[in-house]
Short mmCIF file of C-alpha atoms in Angstrom, two decimals:
data_model
loop_
_atom_site.label_atom_id
_atom_site.label_comp_id
_atom_site.label_asym_id
_atom_site.label_seq_id
_atom_site.Cartn_x
_atom_site.Cartn_y
_atom_site.Cartn_z
CA MET A 259 0.20 0.18 0.02
CA PRO A 260 1.53 3.63 -0.79
CA ASP A 261 2.19 5.26 2.11
CA VAL A 262 1.49 8.29 0.51
CA GLN A 263 1.55 11.43 3.19
CA ILE A 264 0.70 15.57 2.68
CA GLU A 265 0.31 18.80 4.52
CA SER A 266 -1.12 22.00 4.71
CA ASP A 267 -0.68 25.04 6.19
CA ARG A 268 -2.22 23.21 9.30
CA LEU A 269 -2.66 20.41 8.33
CA ILE A 270 -1.48 16.44 7.45
CA LEU A 271 -3.39 14.54 5.43
CA ARG A 272 -1.74 10.58 6.46
CA GLN A 273 -2.31 7.03 5.98
CA TRP A 274 -5.01 5.21 8.18
CA ARG A 275 -3.59 4.01 11.98
CA LEU A 276 -6.02 1.98 13.66
CA ASP A 277 -5.41 4.24 16.71
CA ASP A 278 -7.87 6.19 14.45
CA PHE A 279 -11.13 3.75 15.24
CA GLU A 280 -12.70 5.47 17.39
CA SER A 281 -12.58 9.18 16.42
CA TYR A 282 -13.40 7.75 13.36
CA LEU A 283 -16.24 6.21 15.28
CA GLU A 284 -16.99 9.28 16.79
CA LEU A 285 -17.44 11.14 13.93
CA CYS A 286 -19.78 8.42 12.41
CA GLN A 287 -22.15 8.45 15.38
CA ASP A 288 -22.66 12.07 14.49
CA PRO A 289 -26.47 12.60 13.53
CA GLU A 290 -25.27 16.59 12.18
CA VAL A 291 -22.08 14.77 10.41
CA MET A 292 -24.27 12.25 9.08
CA ARG A 293 -26.81 14.28 7.94
CA PHE A 294 -26.27 14.55 4.55
CA LEU A 295 -23.87 11.40 4.31
CA GLY A 296 -26.53 8.61 3.55
CA GLY A 297 -28.45 10.07 6.51
CA LYS A 298 -28.15 7.38 9.52
CA THR A 299 -25.00 7.01 11.89
CA PHE A 300 -22.67 4.04 12.24
CA ASP A 301 -22.71 1.31 14.73
CA ARG A 302 -18.85 0.22 15.52
CA LEU A 303 -18.75 -2.43 12.34
CA GLU A 304 -20.06 0.00 10.38
CA CYS A 305 -17.39 1.85 11.26
CA TRP A 306 -15.13 0.03 10.38
CA ARG A 307 -15.66 -1.96 7.65
CA HIS A 308 -15.80 1.88 6.83
CA MET A 309 -12.20 1.95 7.65
CA ALA A 310 -11.50 -0.54 5.76
CA PHE A 311 -13.37 0.19 2.24
CA MET A 312 -11.35 3.24 2.38
CA VAL A 313 -7.73 1.69 3.48
CA GLY A 314 -9.12 -0.66 0.42
CA HIS A 315 -8.81 2.09 -1.80
CA TRP A 316 -5.62 3.33 -1.23
CA GLN A 317 -4.82 -1.20 -1.37
CA LEU A 318 -6.69 -1.60 -4.90
CA LEU A 319 -6.59 1.78 -6.60
CA GLY A 320 -3.00 3.72 -5.39
CA TYR A 321 -5.34 6.69 -3.83
CA GLY A 322 -8.27 7.32 -1.55
CA PRO A 323 -9.37 9.01 1.62
CA TRP A 324 -7.18 9.78 4.27
CA ALA A 325 -7.02 10.79 7.22
CA VAL A 326 -6.48 14.31 8.48
CA GLU A 327 -4.37 15.20 11.90
CA GLU A 328 -3.80 19.15 12.71
CA LYS A 329 -0.37 19.74 13.05
CA ALA A 330 -0.75 22.08 16.18
CA THR A 331 -2.72 19.31 18.57
CA GLY A 332 -1.77 15.73 16.45
CA ARG A 333 -6.00 15.55 16.58
CA PHE A 334 -7.93 13.17 14.33
CA VAL A 335 -10.39 16.27 12.41
CA GLY A 336 -11.58 13.75 9.64
CA ARG A 337 -10.84 12.84 6.78
CA VAL A 338 -10.22 14.23 2.51
CA GLY A 339 -9.28 12.77 -0.53
CA PHE A 340 -10.17 10.51 -2.81
CA LEU A 341 -13.65 7.62 -3.64
CA ASN A 342 -13.33 5.85 -7.52
CA PRO A 343 -15.55 2.19 -6.53
CA GLU A 344 -16.73 0.09 -8.67
CA GLY A 345 -19.88 1.58 -9.72
CA TRP A 346 -19.02 5.25 -9.02
CA PRO A 347 -19.51 8.04 -11.22
CA ALA A 348 -16.49 9.07 -11.55
CA PHE A 349 -12.84 9.79 -9.78
CA GLU A 350 -14.41 11.91 -6.78
CA LEU A 351 -12.79 14.16 -4.59
CA GLY A 352 -14.62 14.57 -0.07
CA TRP A 353 -14.36 15.85 2.89
CA THR A 354 -16.17 14.88 6.52
CA LEU A 355 -14.51 16.96 9.29
CA SER A 356 -15.69 15.74 12.38
CA ARG A 357 -17.68 18.70 13.88
CA ASN A 358 -15.45 19.70 16.60
CA PHE A 359 -13.66 21.23 13.44
CA TRP A 360 -16.57 22.74 11.25
CA GLY A 361 -15.76 26.48 10.87
CA ARG A 362 -11.50 26.68 10.50
CA GLY A 363 -11.50 26.88 7.15
CA TYR A 364 -10.22 23.18 6.98
CA ALA A 365 -12.09 21.07 5.28
CA THR A 366 -11.57 23.75 2.38
CA GLU A 367 -7.64 23.79 3.14
CA ALA A 368 -6.96 19.63 2.64
CA ALA A 369 -8.91 19.90 -0.35
CA ARG A 370 -7.07 22.14 -1.79
CA ARG A 371 -4.53 19.87 -1.03
CA ALA A 372 -6.06 16.82 -2.03
CA LEU A 373 -7.44 18.24 -5.40
CA ALA A 374 -3.34 19.76 -6.12
CA TYR A 375 -2.14 16.32 -5.62
CA ALA A 376 -5.34 14.82 -7.51
CA PHE A 377 -3.82 17.05 -10.84
CA ALA A 378 -0.36 16.87 -10.27
CA GLU A 379 0.79 13.17 -8.89
CA LEU A 380 -2.43 11.22 -10.17
CA ASP A 381 -2.42 13.39 -13.35
CA LYS A 382 -6.22 13.13 -13.40
CA ASP A 383 -7.92 15.40 -16.13
CA HIS A 384 -11.16 16.35 -14.30
CA VAL A 385 -12.33 15.22 -10.27
CA ILE A 386 -15.79 15.79 -8.94
CA SER A 387 -17.18 16.06 -5.71
CA LEU A 388 -20.21 14.46 -4.71
CA ILE A 389 -22.53 17.01 -2.50
CA ASP A 390 -26.27 16.93 -1.10
CA PRO A 391 -28.13 19.33 -2.77
CA LYS A 392 -28.57 20.86 1.02
CA ASN A 393 -25.70 20.65 2.32
CA THR A 394 -24.84 24.51 1.53
CA ASN A 395 -21.50 23.98 3.63
CA SER A 396 -19.94 21.41 1.41
CA ILE A 397 -21.05 23.64 -1.56
CA LYS A 398 -19.64 26.39 -0.57
CA VAL A 399 -16.02 24.44 0.50
CA ALA A 400 -17.04 22.97 -3.91
CA GLU A 401 -17.12 26.70 -4.94
CA ARG A 402 -14.00 27.26 -2.92
CA LEU A 403 -12.03 24.88 -4.79
CA GLY A 404 -12.88 26.15 -7.87
CA GLU A 405 -15.82 23.73 -8.76
CA HIS A 406 -19.05 24.03 -10.38
CA VAL A 407 -22.53 22.10 -10.90
CA GLU A 408 -22.54 19.64 -13.81
CA GLY A 409 -25.70 17.87 -12.98
CA LYS A 410 -27.68 15.12 -10.33
CA THR A 411 -26.88 11.64 -10.00
CA ASP A 412 -28.22 9.10 -8.31
CA LEU A 413 -25.42 7.83 -5.52
CA LEU A 414 -26.73 4.89 -3.18
CA GLY A 415 -29.90 5.95 -3.54
CA ARG A 416 -30.01 10.17 -3.13
CA GLU A 417 -29.50 12.23 -5.70
CA VAL A 418 -26.88 14.68 -5.07
CA LEU A 419 -25.42 17.45 -7.04
CA ILE A 420 -22.54 16.45 -9.41
CA TYR A 421 -19.38 19.52 -8.70
CA GLY A 422 -16.31 19.29 -11.20
CA ILE A 423 -13.48 20.71 -12.26
CA ASP A 424 -10.31 20.21 -14.95
CA ARG A 425 -7.50 20.21 -14.49
CA PRO A 426 -5.89 23.95 -15.24
CA VAL A 427 -3.83 24.84 -17.82
CA ASN A 428 -0.84 25.13 -18.18
CA PRO A 429 0.44 28.40 -19.46
CA GLN A 430 3.80 26.90 -20.09
CA SER A 431 2.83 24.22 -22.51
#
């Protein structure tokens, strides 16, 4: 499995560790966090399976969601990174933070760093983000990244907006 770690000014986007589980479980059991992610919280087994799903992305595809850690404190912030499992609409950049870290600009900061990684290191030409139409905070993050609405799709029985962005044109080429 690739051991890819990237950083932004205030955050470390790193591989998952076993000791992230309890913090991730807390995130997954917060109804407010999960409201736009299927609408239900996870029990311990569902959380474990989801964490394994994210680690599996790294193992099988060479990319996936990172665990996000606050540099100043070492605290677990959430997850930011890429999804593209079988049957997914396209290569997606997503973000989910623990409620304790909302309102600090962390989602935008981490997603901006991940997006740069997708274009520069993974050589992606296009990246999407799938967002519940009522999730105004995630919509704002997508727009700050330069993403625009490209349409709608059904995702696991829920209609979501497809936000997307093309790789910036390199003015030197």
